[in-house]
Coordinates of C-alpha atoms in Angstrom, one line a residue:
Chain G
M714 CA 39.5 27.0 -10.1
S715 CA 41.9 29.4 -11.5
R716 CA 44.4 26.4 -11.3
V717 CA 42.5 24.3 -13.1
W718 CA 42.1 26.9 -15.8
A719 CA 45.6 27.3 -15.8
I720 CA 46.1 23.7 -16.5
A721 CA 43.4 23.6 -19.2
T722 CA 45.1 26.7 -20.9
N723 CA 48.3 25.0 -21.0
T724 CA 46.9 21.8 -22.3
F725 CA 45.6 23.7 -24.8
R726 CA 48.5 25.5 -25.9
E727 CA 50.7 22.4 -25.8
A728 CA 47.9 20.6 -28.0
V729 CA 47.8 23.6 -30.7
R730 CA 51.7 23.4 -30.9
D731 CA 51.6 19.8 -31.4
K732 CA 52.9 18.9 -35.0
V733 CA 51.0 15.6 -35.1
L734 CA 47.4 17.5 -34.6
H735 CA 48.8 20.0 -37.4
S736 CA 49.3 17.0 -39.9
I737 CA 46.0 15.6 -38.9
L738 CA 44.1 19.1 -39.4
F739 CA 46.0 19.4 -42.7
F740 CA 44.4 15.9 -43.9
A741 CA 40.9 17.3 -42.5
V742 CA 41.3 20.4 -44.8
I743 CA 42.4 18.2 -47.9
L744 CA 39.4 15.9 -47.2
L745 CA 37.2 19.0 -47.2
F746 CA 38.3 20.9 -49.9
V747 CA 38.2 17.5 -52.3
S748 CA 34.8 16.7 -51.3
P749 CA 33.1 19.2 -53.7
A750 CA 34.8 16.9 -56.4
M751 CA 32.6 14.4 -55.1
R752 CA 29.6 15.6 -57.3
E753 CA 31.8 15.0 -60.5
I754 CA 32.1 11.4 -59.8
T755 CA 28.5 10.6 -58.6
I756 CA 25.2 10.0 -60.0
G757 CA 21.7 11.1 -58.4
D758 CA 21.6 13.9 -56.0
S759 CA 25.4 14.8 -55.7
D760 CA 25.0 18.0 -53.2
K761 CA 23.7 15.3 -50.8
V762 CA 26.9 13.2 -51.2
V763 CA 29.2 16.3 -51.2
R764 CA 27.6 17.3 -47.9
G765 CA 28.0 13.4 -46.6
V766 CA 31.4 13.0 -47.4
A767 CA 32.6 16.5 -45.8
L768 CA 30.4 15.7 -42.5
G769 CA 31.8 12.2 -42.3
G770 CA 35.3 13.6 -42.9
I771 CA 34.6 15.9 -39.8
S772 CA 33.4 13.4 -37.8
L773 CA 36.3 10.8 -38.7
I774 CA 38.8 13.4 -38.1
G775 CA 37.6 14.6 -34.8
G776 CA 37.2 10.9 -33.8
I777 CA 41.1 10.3 -34.6
I778 CA 42.1 13.6 -32.9
A779 CA 39.9 13.1 -29.8
I780 CA 41.6 9.7 -29.1
F781 CA 44.9 10.7 -30.4
L782 CA 44.9 13.8 -27.8
G783 CA 43.1 12.1 -25.4
V784 CA 45.3 8.7 -24.5
G785 CA 48.3 10.9 -24.3
L786 CA 46.8 13.5 -21.9
V787 CA 48.0 12.0 -18.7
Y788 CA 50.5 9.7 -19.8
K789 CA 52.7 12.2 -21.4
E790 CA 52.9 14.0 -18.1
I791 CA 54.2 10.9 -16.4
E792 CA 56.3 9.7 -19.1
R793 CA 57.9 13.4 -19.3
K794 CA 58.0 13.5 -15.5
T795 CA 56.4 16.9 -15.7
I796 CA 53.9 15.5 -13.4
Y797 CA 56.5 16.1 -10.8
T798 CA 56.4 19.6 -10.5
L799 CA 52.7 19.8 -11.2
A800 CA 51.9 17.2 -8.3
S801 CA 53.9 19.4 -5.6
K802 CA 51.6 22.4 -6.3
P803 CA 48.8 23.2 -4.3
I804 CA 46.3 21.3 -6.5
S805 CA 44.3 18.2 -6.1
R806 CA 44.8 15.4 -8.6
W807 CA 41.4 15.6 -9.4
M808 CA 41.7 19.0 -10.4
L809 CA 44.6 18.4 -12.2
L810 CA 42.7 15.6 -14.1
L811 CA 39.8 18.0 -14.9
G812 CA 42.2 21.0 -16.2
K813 CA 43.7 18.4 -18.7
Y814 CA 40.5 17.3 -19.6
L815 CA 39.0 20.8 -20.1
G816 CA 41.8 21.7 -22.1
L817 CA 41.6 19.0 -24.4
W818 CA 37.8 19.6 -24.8
I819 CA 38.4 23.5 -25.6
T820 CA 41.3 21.9 -28.4
L821 CA 38.3 20.0 -29.9
A822 CA 35.9 22.6 -29.5
V823 CA 38.2 25.3 -31.6
E824 CA 39.0 22.3 -34.0
M825 CA 35.2 21.6 -34.5
L826 CA 34.7 25.5 -34.9
V827 CA 37.7 25.8 -37.2
L828 CA 36.2 22.7 -39.4
G829 CA 32.5 24.2 -39.2
F830 CA 34.1 27.4 -40.7
L831 CA 35.7 25.6 -43.6
Y832 CA 32.7 23.6 -44.3
T833 CA 30.6 26.8 -44.4
V834 CA 33.2 28.3 -47.1
I835 CA 34.0 25.3 -48.9
V836 CA 30.4 23.4 -49.3
G837 CA 28.6 27.0 -49.0
T838 CA 30.4 28.3 -52.1
Q839 CA 28.9 25.5 -54.2
Q840 CA 25.4 24.7 -52.6
G841 CA 24.9 28.0 -50.7
L842 CA 24.5 28.7 -46.9
P843 CA 24.2 25.4 -45.1
S844 CA 20.7 24.5 -43.0
P845 CA 20.9 24.7 -39.3
D846 CA 20.6 20.8 -39.5
I847 CA 24.4 20.4 -40.6
Y848 CA 25.5 22.7 -37.5
L849 CA 23.2 20.7 -35.3
A850 CA 24.8 17.7 -36.5
L851 CA 28.6 19.2 -35.7
V852 CA 27.1 20.2 -32.3
M853 CA 26.2 16.6 -31.6
L854 CA 29.6 15.5 -33.0
M855 CA 31.1 17.2 -30.5
M856 CA 28.9 15.7 -27.6
E857 CA 30.2 12.6 -29.1
L858 CA 33.6 13.7 -28.9
T859 CA 33.3 14.9 -25.4
L860 CA 32.2 11.4 -24.4
V861 CA 34.8 9.6 -26.5
T862 CA 37.5 12.1 -25.0
A863 CA 36.3 10.9 -21.4
W864 CA 37.2 7.3 -21.9
A865 CA 40.3 8.3 -23.6
T866 CA 41.4 10.1 -20.5
L867 CA 40.4 7.5 -18.3
F868 CA 42.5 4.8 -20.4
S869 CA 45.3 7.4 -20.2
T870 CA 45.5 7.3 -16.5
F871 CA 46.7 3.8 -16.1
A872 CA 47.7 2.5 -19.8
A873 CA 50.4 3.6 -22.1
P874 CA 49.2 5.7 -25.0
T875 CA 49.2 2.5 -27.7
T876 CA 47.1 0.3 -25.2
A877 CA 44.9 3.2 -24.3
A878 CA 44.4 4.0 -28.0
A879 CA 43.3 0.4 -28.9
Y880 CA 40.9 0.4 -25.9
S881 CA 39.6 3.9 -27.2
L882 CA 39.2 2.5 -30.9
C883 CA 37.4 0.0 -29.4
I884 CA 34.8 2.0 -27.2
Y885 CA 34.6 4.4 -30.2
L886 CA 33.8 1.2 -32.6
I887 CA 31.4 -0.7 -30.2
G888 CA 29.8 2.7 -29.3
H889 CA 28.6 3.2 -32.8
F890 CA 27.2 -0.4 -33.0
A891 CA 25.3 -0.3 -29.8
D892 CA 22.0 -0.4 -31.1
D893 CA 23.1 -3.5 -33.2
L894 CA 24.5 -5.2 -29.7
K895 CA 21.3 -4.5 -28.3
M896 CA 19.3 -5.7 -31.1
F897 CA 21.4 -9.2 -31.3
G898 CA 20.9 -9.3 -27.5
E899 CA 17.2 -9.5 -27.9
Q900 CA 17.0 -12.0 -30.9
S901 CA 19.2 -14.5 -29.2
D902 CA 17.9 -17.5 -27.8
N903 CA 20.6 -18.0 -25.5
P904 CA 19.5 -16.2 -22.3
A905 CA 23.5 -15.8 -21.1
F906 CA 24.4 -14.2 -24.6
Q907 CA 21.3 -12.4 -24.1
E908 CA 22.2 -11.1 -20.4
L909 CA 25.9 -10.1 -21.6
A910 CA 25.0 -8.3 -24.8
L911 CA 22.3 -6.0 -22.7
T912 CA 25.0 -5.5 -19.8
L913 CA 27.3 -4.3 -22.5
Y914 CA 24.6 -2.1 -24.3
R915 CA 23.9 -0.6 -21.1
V916 CA 27.5 -0.1 -19.7
L917 CA 29.4 0.5 -22.8
P918 CA 28.4 4.1 -24.7
N919 CA 25.8 4.7 -27.1
L920 CA 27.7 6.7 -30.0
A921 CA 24.8 6.2 -32.4
L922 CA 22.7 8.6 -30.3
F923 CA 24.6 11.4 -31.5
N924 CA 24.9 10.5 -35.0
I925 CA 22.5 12.6 -36.8
R926 CA 24.6 13.4 -40.0
A927 CA 22.3 11.5 -42.4
E928 CA 19.2 13.5 -41.1
A929 CA 21.2 16.5 -41.4
V930 CA 22.4 15.6 -45.2
H931 CA 19.1 14.5 -46.0
G932 CA 17.4 17.8 -44.4
I933 CA 15.1 15.6 -42.1
A934 CA 14.3 17.1 -38.8
V935 CA 15.6 15.5 -35.7
P936 CA 13.1 16.2 -32.5
V937 CA 14.4 18.5 -29.7
S938 CA 13.5 16.0 -27.4
E939 CA 16.1 13.8 -29.0
V940 CA 18.9 16.1 -28.9
G941 CA 18.0 16.8 -25.4
Y942 CA 18.4 13.3 -24.4
A943 CA 21.6 13.0 -26.2
L944 CA 22.8 16.0 -24.2
L945 CA 21.8 14.8 -20.9
Y946 CA 23.0 11.5 -21.3
C947 CA 26.5 12.9 -22.8
V948 CA 27.1 15.1 -19.7
G949 CA 26.0 12.2 -17.2
Y950 CA 28.1 9.5 -19.0
S951 CA 31.1 11.8 -19.0
V952 CA 31.1 12.8 -15.9
A953 CA 30.5 9.0 -14.5
V954 CA 33.8 8.3 -16.6
L955 CA 35.7 11.1 -15.4
G956 CA 34.8 10.3 -11.9
V957 CA 36.2 6.7 -12.3
A958 CA 39.2 8.4 -13.9
M959 CA 39.8 10.8 -11.0
V960 CA 39.7 7.7 -8.3
V961 CA 42.2 5.7 -10.6
F962 CA 44.6 8.8 -10.8
E963 CA 44.2 9.6 -7.1
R964 CA 45.9 6.4 -6.3
R965 CA 48.5 6.4 -8.9
D966 CA 52.2 6.4 -7.9
F967 CA 54.3 8.4 -10.3
K968 CA 57.5 6.4 -10.9
Chain Y
M972 CA 54.6 18.2 16.3
T973 CA 57.3 21.2 15.5
G974 CA 59.2 21.9 12.3
V975 CA 58.3 22.5 8.7
I976 CA 58.7 19.3 7.8
H977 CA 57.9 16.5 10.0
T978 CA 57.5 12.5 9.3
E979 CA 56.4 9.8 11.8
G980 CA 57.6 6.2 10.7
L981 CA 57.4 7.0 7.3
G982 CA 57.6 4.1 4.6
K983 CA 57.4 2.8 1.1
V984 CA 57.0 -0.7 -0.1
Y985 CA 57.0 -0.9 -3.8
R986 CA 55.6 -3.9 -5.6
S987 CA 57.0 -5.1 -8.8
G988 CA 57.4 -8.1 -11.5
F989 CA 54.2 -10.6 -11.9
L990 CA 54.2 -11.8 -8.5
R991 CA 54.3 -8.4 -7.3
L992 CA 57.1 -9.0 -4.8
P993 CA 58.0 -6.6 -2.1
F994 CA 61.0 -4.1 -1.9
T995 CA 61.3 -2.0 0.7
G996 CA 62.4 1.8 -0.5
L997 CA 61.9 3.6 2.7
E998 CA 61.4 2.3 6.3
G999 CA 60.4 4.0 9.6
L1000 CA 61.6 7.7 8.3
S1001 CA 60.9 10.1 11.2
L1002 CA 62.5 13.5 10.5
T1003 CA 61.9 16.9 11.7
V1004 CA 63.4 19.9 9.4
P1005 CA 63.1 23.0 11.9
A1006 CA 62.1 26.3 10.2
G1007 CA 64.6 28.4 8.8
T1008 CA 67.3 25.8 8.4
A1009 CA 69.5 24.6 5.3
F1010 CA 68.8 20.7 5.9
G1011 CA 70.9 18.1 3.9
F1012 CA 69.9 15.0 2.9
V1013 CA 72.5 12.5 2.4
G1014 CA 72.9 8.8 1.4
P1015 CA 74.3 6.6 -1.3
N1016 CA 72.1 6.1 -4.4
G1017 CA 69.2 3.8 -3.4
A1018 CA 69.1 4.9 0.1
G1019 CA 65.3 6.5 -0.2
K1020 CA 66.2 9.9 -0.6
T1021 CA 64.4 10.6 -3.7
T1022 CA 61.6 8.3 -2.7
A1023 CA 61.2 10.5 1.0
I1024 CA 60.9 13.8 -1.4
K1025 CA 58.6 12.1 -3.7
I1026 CA 56.0 11.2 -1.0
L1027 CA 56.7 14.7 0.7
M1028 CA 55.6 16.2 -2.8
G1029 CA 52.8 14.1 -3.6
I1030 CA 54.3 12.5 -6.5
Q1031 CA 53.9 9.2 -4.5
R1032 CA 51.8 7.6 -1.7
Q1033 CA 53.5 6.3 1.4
T1034 CA 52.5 2.8 2.5
S1035 CA 53.0 3.5 6.0
G1036 CA 53.5 6.3 8.5
R1037 CA 52.4 10.0 8.4
A1038 CA 54.1 13.4 7.2
F1039 CA 53.3 16.9 7.6
I1040 CA 54.2 20.2 5.8
H1041 CA 53.5 23.6 7.6
G1042 CA 51.6 21.5 10.2
L1043 CA 49.2 19.9 7.4
P1044 CA 49.2 16.4 6.6
I1045 CA 50.8 15.9 3.3
E1046 CA 47.3 14.3 1.6
D1047 CA 46.3 18.0 1.8
P1048 CA 47.5 19.5 -1.2
L1049 CA 47.2 22.8 0.3
C1050 CA 50.2 21.9 2.6
R1051 CA 52.5 22.6 -0.6
R1052 CA 50.8 26.1 -0.9
R1053 CA 54.2 27.8 0.1
V1054 CA 56.4 24.9 -1.1
G1055 CA 58.9 25.2 -4.2
F1056 CA 60.1 22.1 -5.8
V1057 CA 62.9 20.8 -8.3
P1058 CA 63.2 17.4 -9.2
E1059 CA 66.1 15.6 -9.5
R1060 CA 66.4 15.8 -13.4
P1061 CA 64.6 18.8 -15.1
Y1062 CA 61.6 17.8 -16.6
F1063 CA 59.5 20.4 -18.1
Y1064 CA 57.1 21.5 -20.9
E1065 CA 59.1 21.8 -24.1
H1066 CA 56.6 23.7 -26.0
L1067 CA 56.8 26.6 -23.5
T1068 CA 59.2 29.2 -23.9
A1069 CA 60.8 30.5 -20.4
A1070 CA 58.6 33.2 -19.9
E1071 CA 55.4 31.3 -20.4
F1072 CA 56.7 28.2 -18.1
L1073 CA 57.4 30.7 -15.1
D1074 CA 53.8 32.6 -15.9
F1075 CA 52.3 28.9 -15.9
Y1076 CA 53.8 28.0 -12.6
G1077 CA 52.8 31.4 -11.2
R1078 CA 49.3 30.8 -12.0
L1079 CA 49.1 27.5 -10.4
C1080 CA 50.4 29.3 -7.0
E1081 CA 48.0 32.1 -7.9
V1082 CA 50.3 34.8 -7.9
P1083 CA 48.6 37.9 -9.3
V1084 CA 48.7 39.1 -12.7
P1085 CA 51.0 42.2 -12.4
E1086 CA 53.4 40.6 -9.7
R1087 CA 53.7 37.2 -12.0
S1088 CA 55.3 39.2 -14.8
R1089 CA 57.8 41.1 -12.7
R1090 CA 58.7 37.9 -10.6
A1091 CA 59.0 35.9 -13.7
T1092 CA 61.3 38.8 -15.1
R1093 CA 63.3 39.0 -11.7
L1094 CA 64.0 35.3 -11.4
L1095 CA 64.8 34.9 -14.9
E1096 CA 67.5 37.6 -14.5
R1097 CA 68.6 35.8 -11.0
V1098 CA 69.3 32.3 -12.7
N1099 CA 71.1 34.1 -15.7
L1100 CA 68.4 33.5 -18.2
A1101 CA 67.1 36.6 -19.0
R1102 CA 68.3 36.5 -22.4
F1103 CA 66.4 33.2 -23.1
A1104 CA 63.0 34.3 -21.8
N1105 CA 61.3 33.8 -25.3
V1106 CA 63.2 30.9 -26.3
Q1107 CA 61.2 27.6 -25.8
L1108 CA 62.7 24.9 -23.2
G1109 CA 62.8 22.2 -25.8
S1110 CA 66.1 23.9 -27.0
F1111 CA 67.5 24.6 -23.5
S1112 CA 70.6 22.4 -22.2
K1113 CA 70.3 20.3 -18.8
G1114 CA 72.0 23.0 -17.0
M1115 CA 69.5 25.9 -18.4
L1116 CA 66.8 23.6 -17.6
Q1117 CA 67.9 23.0 -14.1
R1118 CA 68.2 26.8 -13.5
A1119 CA 64.5 27.2 -14.9
G1120 CA 63.6 24.4 -12.7
L1121 CA 64.9 26.6 -9.7
A1122 CA 63.3 29.8 -10.9
Q1123 CA 59.9 27.7 -11.3
A1124 CA 60.4 26.5 -7.8
L1125 CA 60.8 30.3 -6.6
M1126 CA 57.9 31.7 -8.5
G1127 CA 55.5 31.1 -5.6
D1128 CA 57.6 32.9 -2.9
P1129 CA 57.9 29.8 -0.8
D1130 CA 58.5 29.3 2.6
L1131 CA 60.1 25.9 1.9
L1132 CA 62.5 25.2 -0.9
V1133 CA 62.6 21.1 -1.8
L1134 CA 65.5 20.3 -4.0
D1135 CA 66.5 16.9 -5.1
E1136 CA 70.1 16.9 -6.3
P1137 CA 70.2 20.5 -7.1
M1138 CA 73.7 20.4 -8.2
S1139 CA 73.7 17.5 -10.8
G1140 CA 74.2 18.3 -14.3
L1141 CA 75.6 21.9 -13.6
D1142 CA 78.8 23.2 -14.5
P1143 CA 80.8 24.7 -11.7
L1144 CA 79.5 28.2 -12.6
G1145 CA 75.9 27.1 -12.3
R1146 CA 76.7 25.2 -9.1
V1147 CA 78.1 28.2 -7.6
L1148 CA 75.1 30.2 -8.7
V1149 CA 72.7 27.6 -7.2
R1150 CA 74.5 27.8 -4.0
D1151 CA 74.3 31.1 -3.8
I1152 CA 70.5 30.9 -4.4
I1153 CA 70.1 28.4 -1.5
L1154 CA 72.4 30.4 1.0
E1155 CA 70.4 33.7 -0.1
E1156 CA 67.2 31.7 0.7
R1157 CA 68.4 30.9 3.9
R1158 CA 69.7 34.1 5.0
E1159 CA 65.7 35.1 4.4
G1160 CA 64.7 32.8 6.9
K1161 CA 63.6 30.4 4.3
T1162 CA 63.9 26.5 5.1
V1163 CA 65.8 24.5 2.2
F1164 CA 65.7 20.8 2.1
F1165 CA 67.8 19.3 -0.3
S1166 CA 69.4 16.0 -1.2
S1167 CA 72.8 15.9 -2.6
H1168 CA 75.5 13.5 -3.6
I1169 CA 78.2 16.3 -3.4
L1170 CA 79.1 16.1 0.6
S1171 CA 81.1 19.2 0.2
D1172 CA 78.1 21.3 -0.6
I1173 CA 76.2 19.7 2.3
E1174 CA 79.0 20.6 4.4
A1175 CA 79.4 24.1 3.0
I1176 CA 75.4 24.8 2.9
C1177 CA 73.6 23.1 5.9
D1178 CA 73.0 23.4 9.0
R1179 CA 71.5 20.2 9.9
V1180 CA 71.9 17.0 8.0
A1181 CA 70.3 13.7 7.8
I1182 CA 72.0 10.2 6.9
L1183 CA 70.2 7.8 5.1
V1184 CA 71.4 4.2 4.1
L1185 CA 69.0 1.5 2.6
G1186 CA 66.0 3.2 3.2
K1187 CA 66.6 3.7 7.1
L1188 CA 67.3 6.8 8.8
R1189 CA 71.1 6.3 10.5
G1190 CA 71.4 9.9 12.2
Q1191 CA 70.1 13.5 11.7
G1192 CA 71.3 16.9 13.7
T1193 CA 73.8 19.6 13.1
L1194 CA 77.1 18.8 11.7
P1195 CA 79.2 19.1 14.8
E1196 CA 76.6 16.8 16.7
L1197 CA 77.0 13.8 13.9
I1198 CA 80.6 14.2 13.2
G1199 CA 81.9 15.7 16.5
Q1200 CA 84.3 18.5 16.5
S1201 CA 86.9 16.7 18.8
V1202 CA 90.3 16.1 17.2
Q1203 CA 90.8 12.2 17.2
L1204 CA 94.4 12.4 15.6
V1205 CA 97.3 15.0 14.4
D1206 CA 99.1 14.5 11.5
C1207 CA 102.9 15.4 11.9
I1208 CA 105.6 15.8 9.4
F1209 CA 109.1 16.7 10.5
E1210 CA 112.4 17.1 8.4
I1211 CA 114.6 14.8 10.0
G1212 CA 117.6 12.6 8.9
V1213 CA 117.4 10.1 11.6
D1214 CA 115.1 7.5 12.3
L1215 CA 112.9 7.9 15.8
P1216 CA 111.5 4.7 17.3
G1217 CA 107.9 4.5 16.8
P1218 CA 105.1 4.1 14.0
W1219 CA 106.7 6.6 11.6
L1220 CA 106.5 6.5 7.7
R1221 CA 109.4 7.9 5.9
E1222 CA 109.1 10.1 3.2
G1223 CA 112.4 11.0 1.7
S1224 CA 113.8 13.1 4.2
R1225 CA 110.9 13.6 6.0
L1226 CA 109.2 11.4 8.8
R1227 CA 105.4 11.2 8.9
A1228 CA 103.4 10.0 11.9
Q1229 CA 99.6 10.4 12.9
V1230 CA 99.4 10.7 16.9
P1231 CA 96.7 11.6 19.5
P1232 CA 96.7 15.1 20.3
D1233 CA 98.1 14.7 23.7
D1234 CA 101.2 13.2 22.3
V1235 CA 102.1 16.2 19.7
G1236 CA 104.1 18.2 22.3
P1237 CA 106.4 15.5 23.6
L1238 CA 106.9 14.2 19.9
I1239 CA 108.2 17.8 18.8
D1240 CA 110.5 17.9 21.8
R1241 CA 111.9 14.6 20.8
V1242 CA 112.3 15.6 17.1
R1243 CA 113.8 19.1 18.1
A1244 CA 116.4 17.1 20.4
A1245 CA 117.5 14.7 17.3
G1246 CA 118.4 18.1 15.6
G1247 CA 114.7 17.8 13.3
S1248 CA 112.5 20.7 12.4
V1249 CA 108.7 20.7 12.3
T1250 CA 107.2 20.5 8.5
S1251 CA 103.4 20.6 9.5
I1252 CA 100.9 19.7 12.0
V1253 CA 97.2 19.2 11.2
P1254 CA 94.9 18.2 13.4
Q1255 CA 92.1 15.5 11.7
V1256 CA 88.7 15.9 12.2
R1257 CA 86.3 13.5 11.1
S1258 CA 84.6 14.8 7.9
L1259 CA 80.9 13.9 6.6
E1260 CA 82.2 11.8 4.0
D1261 CA 84.0 9.7 6.8
L1262 CA 80.6 9.4 8.7
L1263 CA 78.6 8.5 5.6
L1264 CA 80.9 5.5 4.8
S1265 CA 81.1 4.5 8.3
E1266 CA 77.2 4.4 8.5
V1267 CA 77.2 2.5 5.0
E1268 CA 80.0 0.0 6.5
R1269 CA 77.7 -0.6 9.5
A1270 CA 74.1 -0.9 7.6
A1271 CA 75.3 -2.7 4.5
P1272 CA 78.5 -4.3 4.6
A1273 CA 78.3 -5.6 1.2
D1274 CA 77.8 -2.2 -0.2
A1275 CA 80.6 -1.1 1.8
R1276 CA 83.1 -3.6 0.2
R1277 CA 81.8 -2.8 -3.4
L1278 CA 82.7 1.0 -2.4
G1279 CA 86.0 -0.1 -1.2
V1280 CA 85.3 1.2 2.3
L1281 CA 86.0 -2.5 3.7
A1282 CA 89.1 -4.4 2.7

C-alpha cells in the first residue's frame, strides 16, 4: 500500500500547486467574507441567512472543486503521458486509480477543513461559536463530495475533461433532485415512465441524503440513524462506482 | 523460456474510426533478450518498436501472444519490479522539482527512505542535473527532461533498463552521457533494451539486435550474425596516368574500382606493371544501415522507393 500512498501524496501535491484550484478557493474565501454582510440586506432572522449563505457557498465551491479536479484526475495523466512511467512501475492499475482517488479525497478534506475553519472565524466573530450541527453538515457535505468525486473519477477514465465535467454535472444536479424524480415516477399514470423514473432513482446517487444544511442553519437536530444511513450509502455507493472505474481503467490502452 | 524479456507471437491490432477498422501495429513478435546484454531494437518509423515496448511496459495490452519479463507474465505488475523505463518523449510531472520527482519514483519502487535520498542525489549528479535539484521540471529543457527521465529509470536500481529512443532530443554531449550510462549499466551486468533510429549508436553499444519492419520481426542476433563479417568487395584507388581495361572509374589522376577480395593482389600487380601506385585499399563490410535498408526493401518496396533505396 506504500505505492498507493505515494500516488495519493503526489496527487495531493499536484492539486495544491494547481493555480486553478487556488483561484476557486480564493472565490470561496471571498464568499465567506461577504456572507456576514447579508444581515444588512435581509429582514427577519438575518443570522440564519448568513449561516445559510456561508454553508451554501462552501457546498457550491466544494462541488465545483470535486468535479474540476476529479474529471482531470486520470485524463491528465494520459494526456500528459505521465501514465507511461507510472504504468511501467510494479503497481496494478486499480492501485494507481485508488491512489489518485485517495489523493483527491485528501485534497477535498483539507479544503473542507480550511473552509470550516474560515467559517468558524468569520461567522463566529459575528454570531459566536457555531453549533455542532454546522460541523455535522460539513461532514455530510464531505460524504457528498466523496460520492461525486467517485463519479468524476469514473468519467475521467474514459472521457475527455469537458465531456466528463458535463456528465459529472448532470450526476450532481440529478443527484440533488433524486427524491423529486422518485415522486414524479410514483405520481405518473404511465407505467413505462414510472419504471424508468424508479430505475433512475435506484441507479443514480441520491445526494439529497447528505444535505442537512437547512436543518443545521435552523438548529433542527438530525437523527443519528439518518447520518449513519448516509455514511453507509456514501461508502457503499462510492466503492461500487470506483469498482466500475477500476474495471474500465484496467482495460484501457494508453496512446 | 530463457531471457530477461521473452515474447511469443506478440501482436497488436489497433482499431480506429467510426467503423473500427483494424490496423496491425505488431504481428507475431517472438523475441528473446538474454540477461546482461545491450539489445538494440531497430526499424523505420511505424515499424512497431514503440508498440512492442508499450506492451512490455504495461501501457498497452496485446491483442495476441504472450510476453514475460524476468519469467513473469507482463500482466503481472510485479514483473516490472526491477525494470527502469524511459519513454520516447520525456513526459513528467511539471509541478515536481527534480529531487521530488526522483523521490516519488523511488517510493513507487519501494526504495527505503535513507537510501532514496542518497540515490537521488547520486543520480542527479550522474546525469549532470545536481544544480537543478530544487527546480521544477516545468522549466526544464527537453534534453534535461530526458536526462531526468533516465535518472528516474535508475531509481529502483533495475536489472533491466528499457529505453525508447533514448538519444532523441539530446545534444551531442547529452548523447555521449546517455551512451556512457548505458555502457556502464551493461558493464555492471544489467540488461539494456533500447530502440533507436541512430544506427551508429546501436552498432557502438549493442551486443544483439532485432530488426522490425512493418510490425514484423525480420531478424535477431548478434551484429556479426546479422550483417556478417566477411568482406564482400574491396574499394581500391590507384594513382595511375593510363587507363586499364575493366570497370574503372576515373577521378582525375586516379583510377577507382571495387573488386572481390581475391582479385586485389593481381590488380595491384597490373597497376604496378603499368607504372602506377596504390593510394588506398579499403575492405567493404556490410553495415547495419545496409541490412536495415535491404530488409525495408524486401518487406515494403513502396516504402523503400519513398526512401530512395530502390530506383
